[in-house]
Coordinates of C-alpha atoms and ligand atoms in Angstrom, one line a residue:
X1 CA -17.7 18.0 16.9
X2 CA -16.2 17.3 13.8
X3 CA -16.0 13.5 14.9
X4 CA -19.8 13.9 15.9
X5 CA -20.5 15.5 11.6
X6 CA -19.1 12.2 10.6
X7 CA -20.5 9.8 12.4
X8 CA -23.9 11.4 11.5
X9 CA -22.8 11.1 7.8
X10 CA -22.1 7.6 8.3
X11 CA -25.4 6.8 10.0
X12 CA -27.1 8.3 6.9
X13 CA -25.0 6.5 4.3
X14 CA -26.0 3.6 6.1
X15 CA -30.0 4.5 5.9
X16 CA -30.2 6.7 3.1
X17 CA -28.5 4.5 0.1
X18 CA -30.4 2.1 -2.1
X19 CA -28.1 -0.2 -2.4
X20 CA -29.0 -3.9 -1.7
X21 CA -27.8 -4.5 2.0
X22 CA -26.4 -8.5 1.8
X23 CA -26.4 -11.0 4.9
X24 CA -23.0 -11.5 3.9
X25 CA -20.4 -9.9 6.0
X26 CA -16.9 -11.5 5.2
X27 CA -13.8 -10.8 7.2
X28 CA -11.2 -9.0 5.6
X29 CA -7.2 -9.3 6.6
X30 CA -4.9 -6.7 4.6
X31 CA -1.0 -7.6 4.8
X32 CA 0.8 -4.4 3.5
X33 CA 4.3 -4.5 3.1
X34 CA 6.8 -1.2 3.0
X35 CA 9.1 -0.5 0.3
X36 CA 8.7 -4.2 -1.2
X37 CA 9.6 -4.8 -5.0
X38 CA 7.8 -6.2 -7.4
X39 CA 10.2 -8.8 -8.3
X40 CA 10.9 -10.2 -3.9
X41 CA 8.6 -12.9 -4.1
X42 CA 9.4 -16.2 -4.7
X43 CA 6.0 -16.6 -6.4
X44 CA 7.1 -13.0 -8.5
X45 CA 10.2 -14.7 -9.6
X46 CA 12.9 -13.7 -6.7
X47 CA 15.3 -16.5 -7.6
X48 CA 17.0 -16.8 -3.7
X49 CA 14.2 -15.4 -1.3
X50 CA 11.9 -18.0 -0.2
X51 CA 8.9 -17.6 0.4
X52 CA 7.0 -20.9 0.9
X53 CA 3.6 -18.9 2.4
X54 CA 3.1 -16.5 -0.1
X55 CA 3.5 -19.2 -2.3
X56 CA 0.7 -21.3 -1.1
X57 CA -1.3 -18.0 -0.7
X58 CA -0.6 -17.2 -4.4
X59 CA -1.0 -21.1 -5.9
X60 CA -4.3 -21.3 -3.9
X61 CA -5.8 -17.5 -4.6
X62 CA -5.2 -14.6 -7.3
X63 CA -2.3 -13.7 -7.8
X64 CA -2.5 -10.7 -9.8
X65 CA 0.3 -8.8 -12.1
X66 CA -0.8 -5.6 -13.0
X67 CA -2.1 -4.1 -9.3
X68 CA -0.8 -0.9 -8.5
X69 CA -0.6 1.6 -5.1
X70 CA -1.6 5.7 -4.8
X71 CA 1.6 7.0 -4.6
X72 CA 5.2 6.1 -4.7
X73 CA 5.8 7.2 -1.1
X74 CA 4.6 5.6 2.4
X75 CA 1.9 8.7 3.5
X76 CA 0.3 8.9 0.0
X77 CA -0.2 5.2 -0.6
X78 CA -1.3 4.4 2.9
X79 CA -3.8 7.2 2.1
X80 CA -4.8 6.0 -1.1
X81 CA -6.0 2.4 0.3
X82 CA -7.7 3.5 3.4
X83 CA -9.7 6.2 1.8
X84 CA -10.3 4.4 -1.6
X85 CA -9.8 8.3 -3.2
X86 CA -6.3 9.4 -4.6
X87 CA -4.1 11.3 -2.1
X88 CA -4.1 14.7 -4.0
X89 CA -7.5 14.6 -2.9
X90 CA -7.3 14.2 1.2
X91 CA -4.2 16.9 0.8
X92 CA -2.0 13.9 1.6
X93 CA 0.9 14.5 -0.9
X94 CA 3.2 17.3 -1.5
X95 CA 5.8 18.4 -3.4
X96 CA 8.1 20.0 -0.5
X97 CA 7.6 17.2 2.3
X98 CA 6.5 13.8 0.4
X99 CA 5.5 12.2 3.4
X100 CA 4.9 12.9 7.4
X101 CA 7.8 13.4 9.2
X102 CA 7.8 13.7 13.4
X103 CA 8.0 17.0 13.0
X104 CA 4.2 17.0 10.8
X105 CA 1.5 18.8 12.6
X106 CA -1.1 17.7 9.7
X107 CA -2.6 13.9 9.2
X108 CA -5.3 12.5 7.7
X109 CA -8.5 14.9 7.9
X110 CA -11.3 13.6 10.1
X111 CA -13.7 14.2 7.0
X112 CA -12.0 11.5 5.1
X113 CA -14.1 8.2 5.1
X114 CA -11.4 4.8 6.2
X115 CA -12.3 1.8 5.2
X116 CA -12.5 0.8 8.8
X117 CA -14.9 3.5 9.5
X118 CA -17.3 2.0 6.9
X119 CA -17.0 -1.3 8.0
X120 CA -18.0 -0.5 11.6
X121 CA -21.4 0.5 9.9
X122 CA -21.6 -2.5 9.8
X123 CA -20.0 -4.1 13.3
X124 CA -17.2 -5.0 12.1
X125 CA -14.5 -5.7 14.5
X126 CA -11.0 -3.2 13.7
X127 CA -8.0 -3.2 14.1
X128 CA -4.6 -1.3 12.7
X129 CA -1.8 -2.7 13.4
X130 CA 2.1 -1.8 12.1
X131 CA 2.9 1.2 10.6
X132 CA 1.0 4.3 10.6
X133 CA 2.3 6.9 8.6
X134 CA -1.0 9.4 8.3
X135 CA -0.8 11.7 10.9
X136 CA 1.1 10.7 15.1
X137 CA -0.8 13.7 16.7
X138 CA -3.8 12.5 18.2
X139 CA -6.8 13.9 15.9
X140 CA -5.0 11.7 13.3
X141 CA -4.8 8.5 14.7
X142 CA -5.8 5.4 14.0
X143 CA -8.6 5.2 17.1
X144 CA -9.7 8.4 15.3
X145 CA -10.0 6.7 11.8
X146 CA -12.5 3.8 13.1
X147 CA -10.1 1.5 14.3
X148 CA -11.4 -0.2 17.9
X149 CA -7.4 -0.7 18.8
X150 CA -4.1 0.2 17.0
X151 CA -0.6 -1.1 18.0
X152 CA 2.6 -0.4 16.2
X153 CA 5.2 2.4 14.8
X154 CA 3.5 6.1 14.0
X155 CA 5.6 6.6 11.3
X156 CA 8.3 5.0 8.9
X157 CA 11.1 3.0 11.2
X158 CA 14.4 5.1 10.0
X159 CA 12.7 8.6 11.7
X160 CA 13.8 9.8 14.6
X161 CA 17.3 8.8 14.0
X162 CA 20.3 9.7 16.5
X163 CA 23.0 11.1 15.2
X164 CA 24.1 9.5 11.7
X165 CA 21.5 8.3 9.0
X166 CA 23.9 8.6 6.5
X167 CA 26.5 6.5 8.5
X168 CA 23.5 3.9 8.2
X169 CA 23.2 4.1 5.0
X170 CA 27.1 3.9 4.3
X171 CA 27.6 0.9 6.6
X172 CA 24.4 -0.8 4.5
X173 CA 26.0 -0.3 1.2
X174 CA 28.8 -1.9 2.3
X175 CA 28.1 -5.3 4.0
X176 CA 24.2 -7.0 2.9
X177 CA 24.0 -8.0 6.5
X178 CA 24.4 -5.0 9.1
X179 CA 21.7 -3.8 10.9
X180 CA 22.3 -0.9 13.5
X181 CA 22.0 -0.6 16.8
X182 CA 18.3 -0.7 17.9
X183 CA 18.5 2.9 20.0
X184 CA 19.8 4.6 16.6
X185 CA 16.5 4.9 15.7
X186 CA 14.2 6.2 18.7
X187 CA 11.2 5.4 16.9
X188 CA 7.9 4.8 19.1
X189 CA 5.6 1.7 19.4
X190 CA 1.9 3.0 20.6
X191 CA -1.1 0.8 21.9
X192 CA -4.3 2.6 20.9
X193 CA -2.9 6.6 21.9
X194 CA 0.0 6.4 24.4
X195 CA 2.8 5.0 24.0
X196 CA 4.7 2.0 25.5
X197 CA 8.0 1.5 24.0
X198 CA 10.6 3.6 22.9
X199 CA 12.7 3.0 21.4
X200 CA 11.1 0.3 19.1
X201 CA 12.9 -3.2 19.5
X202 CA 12.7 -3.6 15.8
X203 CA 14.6 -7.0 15.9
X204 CA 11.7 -8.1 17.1
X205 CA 8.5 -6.1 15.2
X206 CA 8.0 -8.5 12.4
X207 CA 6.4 -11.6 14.8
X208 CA 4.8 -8.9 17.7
X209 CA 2.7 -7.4 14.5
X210 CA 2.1 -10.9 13.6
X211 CA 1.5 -12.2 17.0
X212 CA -1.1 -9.2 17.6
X213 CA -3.2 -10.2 14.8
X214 CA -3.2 -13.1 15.1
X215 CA -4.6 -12.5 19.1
X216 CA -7.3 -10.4 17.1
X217 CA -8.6 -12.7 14.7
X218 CA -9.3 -15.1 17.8
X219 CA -10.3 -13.0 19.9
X220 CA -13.3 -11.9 17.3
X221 CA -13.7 -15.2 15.7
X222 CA -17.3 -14.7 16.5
X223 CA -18.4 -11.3 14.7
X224 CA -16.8 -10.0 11.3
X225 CA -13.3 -8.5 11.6
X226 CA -11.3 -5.9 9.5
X227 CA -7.2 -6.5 9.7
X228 CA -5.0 -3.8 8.8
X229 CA -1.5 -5.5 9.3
X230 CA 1.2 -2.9 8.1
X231 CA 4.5 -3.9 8.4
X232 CA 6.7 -1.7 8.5
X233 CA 9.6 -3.3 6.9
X234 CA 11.2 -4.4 4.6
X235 CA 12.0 -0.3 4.6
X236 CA 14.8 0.2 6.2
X237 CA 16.8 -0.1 8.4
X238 CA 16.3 -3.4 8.1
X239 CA 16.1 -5.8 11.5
X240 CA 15.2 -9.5 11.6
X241 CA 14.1 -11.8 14.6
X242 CA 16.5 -13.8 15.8
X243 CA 15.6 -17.0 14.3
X244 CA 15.6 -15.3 10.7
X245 CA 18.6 -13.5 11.0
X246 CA 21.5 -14.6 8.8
X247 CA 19.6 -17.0 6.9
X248 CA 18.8 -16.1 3.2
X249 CA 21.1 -16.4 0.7
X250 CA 20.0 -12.9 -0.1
X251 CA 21.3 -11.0 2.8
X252 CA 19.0 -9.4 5.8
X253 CA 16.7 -7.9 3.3
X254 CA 15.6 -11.9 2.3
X255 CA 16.0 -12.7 5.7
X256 CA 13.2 -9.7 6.5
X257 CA 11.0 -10.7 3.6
X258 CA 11.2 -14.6 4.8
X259 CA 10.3 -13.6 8.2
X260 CA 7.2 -11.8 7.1
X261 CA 6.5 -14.7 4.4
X262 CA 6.4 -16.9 8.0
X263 CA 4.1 -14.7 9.3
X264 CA 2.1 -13.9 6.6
X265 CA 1.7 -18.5 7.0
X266 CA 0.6 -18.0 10.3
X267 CA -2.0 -16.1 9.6
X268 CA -3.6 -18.3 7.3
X269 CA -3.2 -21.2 8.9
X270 CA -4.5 -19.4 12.4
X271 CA -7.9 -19.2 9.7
X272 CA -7.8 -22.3 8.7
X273 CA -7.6 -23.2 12.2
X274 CA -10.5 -21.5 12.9
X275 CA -12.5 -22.5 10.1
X276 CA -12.6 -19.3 9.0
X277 CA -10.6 -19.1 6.2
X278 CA -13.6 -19.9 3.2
X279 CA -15.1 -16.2 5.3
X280 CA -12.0 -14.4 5.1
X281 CA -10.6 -12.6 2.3
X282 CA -7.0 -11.7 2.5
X283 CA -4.8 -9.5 0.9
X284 CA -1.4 -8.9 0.5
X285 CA 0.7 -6.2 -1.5
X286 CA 2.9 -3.4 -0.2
X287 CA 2.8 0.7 -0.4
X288 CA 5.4 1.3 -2.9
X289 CA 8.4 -0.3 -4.8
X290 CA 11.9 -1.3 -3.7
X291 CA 14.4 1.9 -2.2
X292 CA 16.8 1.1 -4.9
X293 CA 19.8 4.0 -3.4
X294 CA 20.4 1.3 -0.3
X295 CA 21.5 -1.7 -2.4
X296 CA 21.3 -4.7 -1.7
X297 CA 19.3 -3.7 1.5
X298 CA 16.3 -2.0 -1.1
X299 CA 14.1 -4.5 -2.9
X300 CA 14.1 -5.3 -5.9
X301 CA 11.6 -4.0 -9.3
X302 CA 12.4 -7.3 -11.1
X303 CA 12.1 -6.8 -14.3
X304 CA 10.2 -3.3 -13.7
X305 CA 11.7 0.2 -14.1
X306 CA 12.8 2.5 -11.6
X307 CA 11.9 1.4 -7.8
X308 CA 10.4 4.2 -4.9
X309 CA 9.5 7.5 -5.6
X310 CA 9.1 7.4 -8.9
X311 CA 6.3 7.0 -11.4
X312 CA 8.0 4.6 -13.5
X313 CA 6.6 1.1 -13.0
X314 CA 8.6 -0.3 -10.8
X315 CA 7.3 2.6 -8.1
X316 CA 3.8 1.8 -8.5
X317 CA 3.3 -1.5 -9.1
X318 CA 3.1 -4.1 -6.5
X319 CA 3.6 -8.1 -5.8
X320 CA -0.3 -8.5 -4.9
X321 CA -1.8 -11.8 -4.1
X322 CA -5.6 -12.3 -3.4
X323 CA -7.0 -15.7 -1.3
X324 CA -10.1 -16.5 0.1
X325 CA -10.4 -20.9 -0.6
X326 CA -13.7 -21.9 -1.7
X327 CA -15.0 -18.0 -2.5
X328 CA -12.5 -17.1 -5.2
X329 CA -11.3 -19.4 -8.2
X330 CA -7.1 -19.7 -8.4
X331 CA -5.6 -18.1 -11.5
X332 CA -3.3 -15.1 -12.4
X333 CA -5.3 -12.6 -12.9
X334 CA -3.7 -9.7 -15.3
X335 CA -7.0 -7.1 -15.7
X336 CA -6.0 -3.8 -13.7
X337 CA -6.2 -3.2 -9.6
X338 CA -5.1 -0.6 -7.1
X339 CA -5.4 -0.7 -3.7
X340 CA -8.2 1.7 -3.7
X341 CA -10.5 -0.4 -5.1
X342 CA -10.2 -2.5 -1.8
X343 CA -12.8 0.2 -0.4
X344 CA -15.3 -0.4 -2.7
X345 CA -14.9 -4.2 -2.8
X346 CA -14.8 -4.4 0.9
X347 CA -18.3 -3.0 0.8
X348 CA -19.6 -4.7 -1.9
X349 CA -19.1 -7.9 -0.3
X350 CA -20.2 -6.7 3.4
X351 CA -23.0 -4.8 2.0
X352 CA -21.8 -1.5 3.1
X353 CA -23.3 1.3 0.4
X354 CA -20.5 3.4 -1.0
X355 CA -20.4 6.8 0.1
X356 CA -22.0 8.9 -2.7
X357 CA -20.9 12.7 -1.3
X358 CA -17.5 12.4 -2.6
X359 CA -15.8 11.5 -5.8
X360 CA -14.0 8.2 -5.0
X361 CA -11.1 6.8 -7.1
X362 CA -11.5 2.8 -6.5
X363 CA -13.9 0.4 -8.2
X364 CA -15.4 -2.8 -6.7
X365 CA -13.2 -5.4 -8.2
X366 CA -15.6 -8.1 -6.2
X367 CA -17.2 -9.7 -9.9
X368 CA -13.9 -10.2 -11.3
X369 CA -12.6 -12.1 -7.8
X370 CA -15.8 -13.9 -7.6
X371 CA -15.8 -15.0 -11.4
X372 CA -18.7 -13.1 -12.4
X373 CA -17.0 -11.1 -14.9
X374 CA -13.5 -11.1 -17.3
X375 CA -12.9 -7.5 -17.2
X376 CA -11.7 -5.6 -14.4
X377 CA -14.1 -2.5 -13.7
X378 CA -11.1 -0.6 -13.8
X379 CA -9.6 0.4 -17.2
X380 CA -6.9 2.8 -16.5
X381 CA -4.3 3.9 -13.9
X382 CA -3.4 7.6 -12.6
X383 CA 0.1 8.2 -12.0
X384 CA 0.3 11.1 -9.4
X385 CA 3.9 12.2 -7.9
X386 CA 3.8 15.2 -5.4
X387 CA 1.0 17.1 -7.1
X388 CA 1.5 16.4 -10.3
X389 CA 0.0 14.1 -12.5
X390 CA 3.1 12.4 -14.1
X391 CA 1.3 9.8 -16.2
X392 CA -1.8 7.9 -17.0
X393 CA -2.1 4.1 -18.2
X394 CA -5.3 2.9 -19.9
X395 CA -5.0 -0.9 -21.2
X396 CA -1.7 -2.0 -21.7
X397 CA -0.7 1.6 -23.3
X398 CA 1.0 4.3 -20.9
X399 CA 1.4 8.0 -21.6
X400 CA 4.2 10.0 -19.2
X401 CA 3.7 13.8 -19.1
X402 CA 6.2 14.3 -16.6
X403 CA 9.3 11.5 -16.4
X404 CA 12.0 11.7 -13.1
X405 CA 13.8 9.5 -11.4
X406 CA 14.1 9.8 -7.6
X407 CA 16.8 9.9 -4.6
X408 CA 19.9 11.3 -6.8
X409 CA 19.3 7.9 -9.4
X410 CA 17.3 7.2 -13.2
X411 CA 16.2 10.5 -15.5
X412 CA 16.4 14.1 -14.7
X413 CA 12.9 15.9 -14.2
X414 CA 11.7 16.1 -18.2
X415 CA 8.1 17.3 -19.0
X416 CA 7.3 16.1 -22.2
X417 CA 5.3 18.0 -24.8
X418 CA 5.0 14.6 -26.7
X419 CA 4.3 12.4 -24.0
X420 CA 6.4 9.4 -23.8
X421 CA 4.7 6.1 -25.0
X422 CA 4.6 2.7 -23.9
X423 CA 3.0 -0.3 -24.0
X424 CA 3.3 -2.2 -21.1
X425 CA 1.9 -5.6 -22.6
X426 CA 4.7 -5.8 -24.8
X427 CA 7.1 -3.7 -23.0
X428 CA 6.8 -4.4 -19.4
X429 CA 10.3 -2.5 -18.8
X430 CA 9.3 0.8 -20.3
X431 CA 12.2 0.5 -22.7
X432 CA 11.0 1.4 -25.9
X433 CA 8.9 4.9 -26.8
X434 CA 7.0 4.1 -29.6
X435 CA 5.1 7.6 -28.9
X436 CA 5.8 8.8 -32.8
X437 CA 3.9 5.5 -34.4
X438 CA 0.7 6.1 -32.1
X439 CA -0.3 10.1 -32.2
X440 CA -3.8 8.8 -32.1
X441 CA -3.2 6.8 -28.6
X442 CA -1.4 9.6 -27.4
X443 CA -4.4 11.9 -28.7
X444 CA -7.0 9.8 -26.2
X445 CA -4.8 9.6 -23.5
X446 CA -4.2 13.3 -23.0
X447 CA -8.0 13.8 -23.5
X448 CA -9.0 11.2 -20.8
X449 CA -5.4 12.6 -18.3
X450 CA -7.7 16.3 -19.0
X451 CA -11.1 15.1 -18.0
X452 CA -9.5 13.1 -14.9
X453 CA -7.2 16.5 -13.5
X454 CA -11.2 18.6 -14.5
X455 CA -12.3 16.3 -11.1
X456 CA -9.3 17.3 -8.9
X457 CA -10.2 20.3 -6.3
X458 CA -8.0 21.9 -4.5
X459 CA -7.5 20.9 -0.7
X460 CA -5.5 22.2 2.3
X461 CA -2.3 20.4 2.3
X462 CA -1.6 18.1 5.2
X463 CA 1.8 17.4 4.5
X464 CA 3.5 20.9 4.4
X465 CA 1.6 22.2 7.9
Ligands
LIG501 MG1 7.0 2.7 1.7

């Protein structure tokens, strides 16, 4: 019934807006990494992972330097960028549980509007594949959140672990190359709602993932399409296909990253192919920054504070690279982007009307892509951890209310009553607090952080059901 509601709302966003409906109805490809640094990119100055795909993607699209996630954590980011709304306001983050665990009975709420959902409005092809992470009971699903087929993981690829985690993560610290025995983690692969392999072969998710979308894109070369590729790694454990395995200079965490760099190759050139690539725009970033406590098998920040979990930079901002030849002019763009503003520019450019019944948190970044514009409709960033918010950046100054590191590493929970100042144009390492020469930047910050958390009503938390 409540499926029912929401189609019916749907229909009538569809009817009811004024928005100018275009002919235009691009496909869209989204390549989300998990737990990937800022600083593992070739292209985003990784000095021994190669990456000769991303590369291309980057010389030949945007590459852009100041794009951020939701969250810190898998659940809340992947949230964040399918909804286009901060998590705090789908219930999707909590203080207790941080993300879903096997054990979660809640998910993404069927009133929540996907990306997918608004694309079908529109007859778009869907599909999810990768990691999940919003929800493995069925109301919560992908099929259930306008996807026509989902195949992949329903949640991150270290759950459901036999018998010693922590002997994982010893045995990681010690040697750059291990990777565990595939049954010591009984994680799930599902097609659509059942599933059909368990436990994952994870040696061998990387190219399947690949392989799967790249069987969707030709198999709906002839309508418009909507690719959500989620890779689950490079989170760990970390496991590598054969024919990657022991080959970066950087241990199995480059030779994971290289293996999805192949991929990520293949895809484009499987649009090129198809002479569909000037049609297609596709994206790549990842949910949150590196998982510093593993070593050398977390990512790195590069020159970015703090990694996962936390609300320091190097949680929150993201390696993000934008192509589409022919439709977008290549440059480094450095104006501000999350990855809820996909939402909005998704339907700008497929001329689906945004839904006006709920308060959403993305802006269409589709002017600045296309060249229309300089100035990024977005001018300032919410940093939310748990259900907090921690910190707010608005041009190139940031303000932190609340500063913590995460997973026993950085600062010790401090709420500031002066908020910790930075700017991040000149200070991209949040090094220097310069909070006590700028009370009147700290004065507008707090006032816009108090008009923002005014537009935040309370919701029933999925994560802690
Ligand atoms: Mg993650």
């Amino acid at each position: 019934m409540r499926y029912a509601t929401k189609l019916l709302l749907m229909v009538c966003l569809c009817f009811s807006a004024s928005d100018k409906i275009v002919a235009a109805t691009p496909n869209f490809v989204v390549i989300f990494c998990d737990d990937l640094g800022y600083g593992d990119l070739a292209c985003f100055g990784h000095p021994t992972i190669r990456t000769p795909g991303l590369d291309r993607m980057a010389a030949q699209g945007q590459k852009w330097t100041n794009f951020y996630v939701g969250a810190s954590v898998c659940t809340p980011s992947r949230a964040a960028l399918l909804t286009g709304r901060l998590p705090i306001r789908s219930g999707m983050m909590s203080a207790r549980r941080r993300v879903l665990f096997p054990n979660s009975k809640g998910g993404l709420p069927a009133s929540e509007l996907t990306i997918a959902e608004l694309l079908k409005t529109r007859g778009y092809a869907t599909a999810a594949i990768g990691k999940w992470h919003l929800g493995h009971l069925p109301p919560y699903l992908p099929t259930r959140h306008g996807f026509d087929t989902y195949w992949g993981i329903p949640y991150s690829n270290d759950m459901d672990a036999v018998g010693g985690f922590p002997n994982y993560r010893k045995a990681a610290r010690q040697d750059p190359h291990y990777f565990a025995p595939i049954e010591q983690f009984q994680v799930p692969i599902l097609h659509d709602e059942k599933v059909v392999e368990k436990p994952a072969n994870q040696h061998t998710l990387t190219r399947r993932y690949t392989e799967k979308a790249i069987d969707f894109i030709k198999a709906n070369r002839e309508k418009p399409f909507f690719v959500y590729l989620a890779h689950n790694l490079p989170h760990i454990p970390l496991f590598a296909g054969e024919k990657y395995l022991g080959k970066s200079r950087r241990g199995i965490y480059g030779d994971v990253v290289e293996e999805i760099d192949a991929g990520v190759a293949k895809i484009l050139g499987t649009l090129e192919e198809l002479d569909l690539a000037g049609n297609t725009l596709v994206v790549f970033t990842s949910d949150n920054g590196p998982w510093l406590p593993f070593q050398t098998h977390g990512g790195s920040a590069g020159l970015l504070r703090e990694g996962k979990g936390s609300t320091f930079e190097g949680g929150m901002r993201e390696p993000t690279i934008f192509w589409w030849p022919g439709k977008i002019a290549p440059k480094i763009e450095r104006q501000l982007g999350t990855t809820m503003d996909l939402l909005p520019t998704f339907c700008s450019l497929a001329g689906v009307p945004i839904p006006k019944d709920r308060v959403l948190d993305g802006y269409d970044l589709s002017p600045l892509l296309l060249g229309k514009t300089e100035q990024s409709a977005r001018q300032q960033v919410y940093y939310w951890r748990a259900e907090k918010l921690y910190a707010i950046r608005v041009g190139p100054w940031k303000a932190h209310f609340i500063t913590e590191g995460c997973y026993g590493i950085g600062p010790k929970r401090q709420e500031h009553e002066t908020p910790e100042l930075y700017n991040l144009d000149q200070d991209p390492s949040e090094k220097y607090n310069v909070a006590r020469f700028h009370p009147d930047v700290i004065e507008r910050l707090q006032k816009i952080a108090r008009q923002h958390l005014e537009s935040i009503k309370p919701v029933e938390n999925q994560l802690t059901k």
